[in-house]
mmCIF file of C-alpha atoms in Angstrom:
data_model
loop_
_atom_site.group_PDB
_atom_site.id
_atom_site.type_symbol
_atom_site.label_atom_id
_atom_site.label_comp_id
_atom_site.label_asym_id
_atom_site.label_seq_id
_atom_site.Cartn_x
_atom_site.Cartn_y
_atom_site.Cartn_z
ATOM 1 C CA UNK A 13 0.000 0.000 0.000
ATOM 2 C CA UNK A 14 1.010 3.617 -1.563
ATOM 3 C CA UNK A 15 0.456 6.532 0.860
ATOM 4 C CA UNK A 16 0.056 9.568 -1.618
ATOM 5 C CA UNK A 17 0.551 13.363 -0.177
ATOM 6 C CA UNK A 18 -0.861 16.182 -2.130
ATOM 7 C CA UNK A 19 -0.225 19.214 -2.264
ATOM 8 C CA UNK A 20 -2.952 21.435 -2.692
ATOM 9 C CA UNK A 21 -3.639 24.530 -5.650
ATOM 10 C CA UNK A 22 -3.018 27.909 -4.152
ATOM 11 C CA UNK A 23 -6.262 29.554 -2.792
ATOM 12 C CA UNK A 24 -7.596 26.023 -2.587
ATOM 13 C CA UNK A 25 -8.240 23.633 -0.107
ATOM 14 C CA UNK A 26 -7.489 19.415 0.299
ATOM 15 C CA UNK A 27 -11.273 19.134 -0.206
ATOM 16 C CA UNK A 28 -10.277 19.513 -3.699
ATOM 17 C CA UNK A 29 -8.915 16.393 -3.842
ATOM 18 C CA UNK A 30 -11.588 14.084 -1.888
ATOM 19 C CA UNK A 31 -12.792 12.312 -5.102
ATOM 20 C CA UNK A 32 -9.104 11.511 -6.386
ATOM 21 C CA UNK A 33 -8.667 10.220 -2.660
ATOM 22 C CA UNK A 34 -11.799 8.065 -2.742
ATOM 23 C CA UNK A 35 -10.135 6.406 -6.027
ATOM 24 C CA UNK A 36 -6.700 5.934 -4.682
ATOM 25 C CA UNK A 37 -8.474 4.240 -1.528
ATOM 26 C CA UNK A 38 -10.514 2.253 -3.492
ATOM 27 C CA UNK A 39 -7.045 0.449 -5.491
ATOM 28 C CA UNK A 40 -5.798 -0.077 -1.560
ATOM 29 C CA UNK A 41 -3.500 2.959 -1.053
ATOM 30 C CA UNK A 42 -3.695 5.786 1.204
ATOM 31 C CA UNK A 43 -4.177 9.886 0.434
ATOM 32 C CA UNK A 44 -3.565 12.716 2.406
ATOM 33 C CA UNK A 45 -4.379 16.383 1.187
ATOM 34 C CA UNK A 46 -4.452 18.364 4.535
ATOM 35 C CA UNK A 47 -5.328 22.324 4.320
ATOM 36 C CA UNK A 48 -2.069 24.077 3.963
ATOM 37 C CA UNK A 49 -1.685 26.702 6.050
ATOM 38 C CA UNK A 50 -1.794 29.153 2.829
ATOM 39 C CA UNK A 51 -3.735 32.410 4.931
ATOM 40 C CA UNK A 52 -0.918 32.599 7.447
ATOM 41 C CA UNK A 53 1.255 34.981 7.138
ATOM 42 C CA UNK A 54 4.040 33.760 9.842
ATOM 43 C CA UNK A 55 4.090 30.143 7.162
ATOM 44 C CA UNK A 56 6.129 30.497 4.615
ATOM 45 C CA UNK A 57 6.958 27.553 1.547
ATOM 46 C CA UNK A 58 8.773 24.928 4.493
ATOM 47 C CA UNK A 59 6.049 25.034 7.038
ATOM 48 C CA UNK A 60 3.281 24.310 4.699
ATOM 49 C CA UNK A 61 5.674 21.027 3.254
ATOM 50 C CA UNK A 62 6.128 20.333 6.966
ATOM 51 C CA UNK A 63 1.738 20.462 7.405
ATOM 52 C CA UNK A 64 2.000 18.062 4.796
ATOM 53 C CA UNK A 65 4.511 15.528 6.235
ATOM 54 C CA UNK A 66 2.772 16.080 9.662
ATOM 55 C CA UNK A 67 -0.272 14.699 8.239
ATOM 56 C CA UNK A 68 0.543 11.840 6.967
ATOM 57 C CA UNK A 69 -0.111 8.067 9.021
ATOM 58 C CA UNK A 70 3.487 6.629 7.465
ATOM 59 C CA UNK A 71 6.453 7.869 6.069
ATOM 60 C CA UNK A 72 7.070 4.692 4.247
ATOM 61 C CA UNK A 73 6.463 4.411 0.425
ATOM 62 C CA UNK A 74 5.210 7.727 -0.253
ATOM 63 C CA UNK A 75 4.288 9.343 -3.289
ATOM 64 C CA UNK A 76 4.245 13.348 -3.255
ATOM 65 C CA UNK A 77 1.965 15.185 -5.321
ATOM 66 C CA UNK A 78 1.575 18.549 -6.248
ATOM 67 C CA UNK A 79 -0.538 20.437 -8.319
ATOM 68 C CA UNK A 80 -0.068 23.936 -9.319
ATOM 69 C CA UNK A 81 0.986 26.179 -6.876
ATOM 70 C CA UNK A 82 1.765 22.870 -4.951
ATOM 71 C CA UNK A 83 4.425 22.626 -7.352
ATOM 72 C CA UNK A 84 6.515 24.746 -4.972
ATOM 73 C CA UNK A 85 5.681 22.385 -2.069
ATOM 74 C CA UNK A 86 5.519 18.937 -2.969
ATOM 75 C CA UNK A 87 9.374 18.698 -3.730
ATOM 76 C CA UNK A 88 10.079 19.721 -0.119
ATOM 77 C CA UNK A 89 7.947 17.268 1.433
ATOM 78 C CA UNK A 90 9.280 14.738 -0.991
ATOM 79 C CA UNK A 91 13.227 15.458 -0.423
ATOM 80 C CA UNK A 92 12.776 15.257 3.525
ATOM 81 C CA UNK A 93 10.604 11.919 3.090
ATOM 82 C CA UNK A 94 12.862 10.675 0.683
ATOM 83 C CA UNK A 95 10.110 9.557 -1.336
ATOM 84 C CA UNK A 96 9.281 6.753 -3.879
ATOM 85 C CA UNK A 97 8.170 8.880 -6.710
ATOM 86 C CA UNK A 98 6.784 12.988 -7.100
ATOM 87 C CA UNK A 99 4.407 13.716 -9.417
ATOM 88 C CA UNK A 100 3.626 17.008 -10.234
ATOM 89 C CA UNK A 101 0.066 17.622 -11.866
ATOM 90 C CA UNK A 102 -0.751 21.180 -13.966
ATOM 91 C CA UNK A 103 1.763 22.194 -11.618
ATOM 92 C CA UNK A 104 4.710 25.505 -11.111
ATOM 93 C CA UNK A 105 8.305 24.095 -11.431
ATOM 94 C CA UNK A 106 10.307 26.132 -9.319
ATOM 95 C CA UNK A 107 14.108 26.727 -10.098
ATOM 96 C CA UNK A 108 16.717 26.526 -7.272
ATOM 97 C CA UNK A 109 16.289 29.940 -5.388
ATOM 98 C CA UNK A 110 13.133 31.285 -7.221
ATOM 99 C CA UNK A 111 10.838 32.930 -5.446
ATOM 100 C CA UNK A 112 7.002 32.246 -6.552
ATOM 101 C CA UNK A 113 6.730 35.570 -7.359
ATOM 102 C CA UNK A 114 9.113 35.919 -9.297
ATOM 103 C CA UNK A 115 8.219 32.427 -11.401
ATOM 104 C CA UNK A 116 5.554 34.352 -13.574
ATOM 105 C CA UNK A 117 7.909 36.439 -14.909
ATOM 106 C CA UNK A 118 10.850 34.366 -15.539
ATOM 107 C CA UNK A 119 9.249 31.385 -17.384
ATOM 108 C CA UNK A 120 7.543 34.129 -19.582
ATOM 109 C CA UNK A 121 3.892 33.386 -18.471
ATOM 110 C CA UNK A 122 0.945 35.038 -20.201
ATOM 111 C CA UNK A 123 -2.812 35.264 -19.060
ATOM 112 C CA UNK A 124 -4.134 33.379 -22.092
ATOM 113 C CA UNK A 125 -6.915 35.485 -21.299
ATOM 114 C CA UNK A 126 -9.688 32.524 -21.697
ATOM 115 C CA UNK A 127 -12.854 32.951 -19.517
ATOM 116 C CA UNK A 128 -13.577 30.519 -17.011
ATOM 117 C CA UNK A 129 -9.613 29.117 -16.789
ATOM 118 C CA UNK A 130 -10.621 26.913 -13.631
ATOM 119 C CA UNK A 131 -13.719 25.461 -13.911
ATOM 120 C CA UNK A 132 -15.517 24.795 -17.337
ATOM 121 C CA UNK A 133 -14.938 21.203 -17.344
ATOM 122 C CA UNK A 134 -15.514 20.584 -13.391
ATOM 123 C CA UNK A 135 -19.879 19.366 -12.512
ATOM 124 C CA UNK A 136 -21.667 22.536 -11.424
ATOM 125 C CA UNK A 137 -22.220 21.880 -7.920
ATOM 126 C CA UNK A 138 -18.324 20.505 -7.834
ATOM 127 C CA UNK A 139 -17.144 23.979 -9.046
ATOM 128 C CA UNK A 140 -19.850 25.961 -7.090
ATOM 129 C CA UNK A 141 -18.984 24.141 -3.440
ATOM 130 C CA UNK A 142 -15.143 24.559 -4.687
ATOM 131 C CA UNK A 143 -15.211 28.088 -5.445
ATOM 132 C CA UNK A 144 -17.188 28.418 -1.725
ATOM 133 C CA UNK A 145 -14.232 27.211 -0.355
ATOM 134 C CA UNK A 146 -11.448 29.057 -2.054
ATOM 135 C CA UNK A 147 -8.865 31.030 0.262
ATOM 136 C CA UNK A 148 -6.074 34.089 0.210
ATOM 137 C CA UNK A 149 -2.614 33.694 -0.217
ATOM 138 C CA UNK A 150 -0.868 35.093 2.230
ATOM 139 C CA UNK A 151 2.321 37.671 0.745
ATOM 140 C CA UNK A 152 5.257 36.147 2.837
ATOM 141 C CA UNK A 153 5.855 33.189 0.648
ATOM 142 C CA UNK A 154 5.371 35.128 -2.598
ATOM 143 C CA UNK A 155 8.723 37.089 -1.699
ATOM 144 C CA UNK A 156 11.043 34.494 -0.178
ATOM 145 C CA UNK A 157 13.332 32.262 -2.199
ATOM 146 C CA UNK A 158 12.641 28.454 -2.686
ATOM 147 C CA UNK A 159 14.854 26.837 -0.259
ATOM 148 C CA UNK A 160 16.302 24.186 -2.245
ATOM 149 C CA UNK A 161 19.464 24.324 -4.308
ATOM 150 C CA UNK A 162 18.696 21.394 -6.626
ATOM 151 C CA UNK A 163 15.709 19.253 -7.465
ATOM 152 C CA UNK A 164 15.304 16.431 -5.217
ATOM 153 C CA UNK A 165 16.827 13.104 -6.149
ATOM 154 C CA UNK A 166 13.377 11.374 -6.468
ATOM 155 C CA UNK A 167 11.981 10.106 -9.865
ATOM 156 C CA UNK A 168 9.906 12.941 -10.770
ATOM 157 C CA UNK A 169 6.567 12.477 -13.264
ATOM 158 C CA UNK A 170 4.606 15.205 -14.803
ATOM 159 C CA UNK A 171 0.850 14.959 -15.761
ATOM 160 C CA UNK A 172 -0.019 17.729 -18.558
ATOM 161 C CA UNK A 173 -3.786 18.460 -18.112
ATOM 162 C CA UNK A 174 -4.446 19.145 -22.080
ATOM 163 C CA UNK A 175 -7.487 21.218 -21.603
ATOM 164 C CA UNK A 176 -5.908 23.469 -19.223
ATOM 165 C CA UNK A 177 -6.782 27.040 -20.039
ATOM 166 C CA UNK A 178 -5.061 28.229 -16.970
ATOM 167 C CA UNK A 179 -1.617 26.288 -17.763
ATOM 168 C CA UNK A 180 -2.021 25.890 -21.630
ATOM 169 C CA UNK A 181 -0.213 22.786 -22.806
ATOM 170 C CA UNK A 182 1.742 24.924 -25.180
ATOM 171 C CA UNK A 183 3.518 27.038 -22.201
ATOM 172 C CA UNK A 184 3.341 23.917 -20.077
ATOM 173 C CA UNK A 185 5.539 21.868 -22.188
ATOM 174 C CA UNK A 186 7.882 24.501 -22.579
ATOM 175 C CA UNK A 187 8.439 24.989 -18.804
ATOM 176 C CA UNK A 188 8.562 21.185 -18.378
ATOM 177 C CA UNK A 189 11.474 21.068 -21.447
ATOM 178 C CA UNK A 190 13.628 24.231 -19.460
ATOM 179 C CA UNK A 191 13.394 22.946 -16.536
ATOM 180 C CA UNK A 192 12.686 19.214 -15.671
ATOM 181 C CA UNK A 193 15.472 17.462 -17.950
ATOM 182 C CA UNK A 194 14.487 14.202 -19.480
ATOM 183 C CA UNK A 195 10.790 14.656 -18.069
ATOM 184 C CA UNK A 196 8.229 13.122 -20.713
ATOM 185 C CA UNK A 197 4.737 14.141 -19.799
ATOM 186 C CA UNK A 198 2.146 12.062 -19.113
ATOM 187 C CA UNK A 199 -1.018 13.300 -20.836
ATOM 188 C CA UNK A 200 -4.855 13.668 -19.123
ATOM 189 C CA UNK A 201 -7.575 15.274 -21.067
ATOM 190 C CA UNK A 202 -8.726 17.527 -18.750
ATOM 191 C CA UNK A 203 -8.503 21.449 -17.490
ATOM 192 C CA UNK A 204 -6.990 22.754 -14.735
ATOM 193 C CA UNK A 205 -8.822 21.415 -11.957
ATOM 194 C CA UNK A 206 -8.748 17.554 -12.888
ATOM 195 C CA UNK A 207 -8.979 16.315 -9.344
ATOM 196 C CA UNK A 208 -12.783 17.311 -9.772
ATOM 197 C CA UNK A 209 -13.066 17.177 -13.707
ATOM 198 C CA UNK A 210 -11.316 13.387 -13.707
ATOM 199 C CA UNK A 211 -10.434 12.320 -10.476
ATOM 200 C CA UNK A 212 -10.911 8.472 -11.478
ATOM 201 C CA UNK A 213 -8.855 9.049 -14.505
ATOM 202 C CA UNK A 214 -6.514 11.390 -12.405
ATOM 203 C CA UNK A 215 -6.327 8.460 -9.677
ATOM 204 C CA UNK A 216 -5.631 5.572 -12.108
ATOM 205 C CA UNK A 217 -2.341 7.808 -13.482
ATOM 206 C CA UNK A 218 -1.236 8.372 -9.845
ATOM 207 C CA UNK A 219 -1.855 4.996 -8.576
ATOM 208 C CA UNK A 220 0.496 3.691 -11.407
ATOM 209 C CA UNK A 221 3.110 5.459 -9.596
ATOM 210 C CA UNK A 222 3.033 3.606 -6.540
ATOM 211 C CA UNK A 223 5.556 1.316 -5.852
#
């Protein structure tokens, strides 16, 4: 059994991911998306990976997922777990020493200016209950540097979301060529929020990471 910790989206909340855990339980493993601690302003980047380690029953065979803003979390949870596998899903790739505020700028990011980026392919009262639950980002993070110096050494997976209108596949590919070396995406047809769009399909990539 495969314990998987996900990070959560920023301004979002583990509830996000409830379906994709139902799925992951239902092949035998275990999933933990706790509630980062994204509102406070005395957290920055290594106290919301630590929330995630914290949460978790077993730090034995763990799989560390991120998606988007989680990007900038899940490789510190999975370094100091020395994990089995990270997968990052429609998810920020930080360099060594970026800070997130800075990422927009330096991997040339532009609003692709579609409407409803999140949540035109998510169920109505999926998206409606989500967007209920959405939270601020605190500013601390935003400005301080991302603590690593390298990537973790931990076989690291990418899942493009193709209908992504937040992340376009176009830039996402790009940022996943400059700056995850010998990363081949995997490919889901689905936008930016897949863990309610297609959280069985979502689950059944993840769970093929497990050991």
């Amino acid at each position: 059994m495969t314990t998987f910790a996900i990070a959560h989206g920023g301004g979002d909340v583990g509830w996000s991911w409830h379906l994709v855990a139902k799925a992951l339980q239902a092949k035998g493993h275990t999933a933990v998306a706790p509630d980062l601690p994204i509102e406070d302003e005395s957290k920055d980047l290594t106290d919301w990976a630590t929330t995630l380690v914290e949460a978790l029953p077993s730090t034995e065979d763990v799989v560390v997922v991120g998606h988007s803003f989680g990007g900038f979390v899940a490789p510190l949870a999975a370094q100091r777990l020395n994990a089995s596998a990270l997968v990052l899903v429609s998810a920020m790739i930080p360099a060594p020493g970026e800070a997130p505020g800075d990422w927009w700028d330096n991997t040339g990011y532009e609003d692709p200016g579609l409407e409803d980026a999140f949540f035109h392919d998510v169920p109505p009262d999926l998206a409606a209950e989500a967007q209920r639950r959405e939270r601020g980002m605190a500013e601390t993070p935003m400005a301080k540097p991302w603590p690593l110096d390298n990537w973790p050494d931990v076989p690291t997976h990418f899942i493009l979301c193709t209908e992504d209108r937040f992340f376009t596949p176009t830039f996402m590919r790009r940022v996943i060529a400059d700056r995850l070396d010998g990363v081949v995406p995997v490919e889901l047809a689905a936008g930016h929020c897949a863990s309610l769009s297609k959280p069985d399909e979502l689950a059944t990539l993840l769970a093929a990471y497990a050991r």
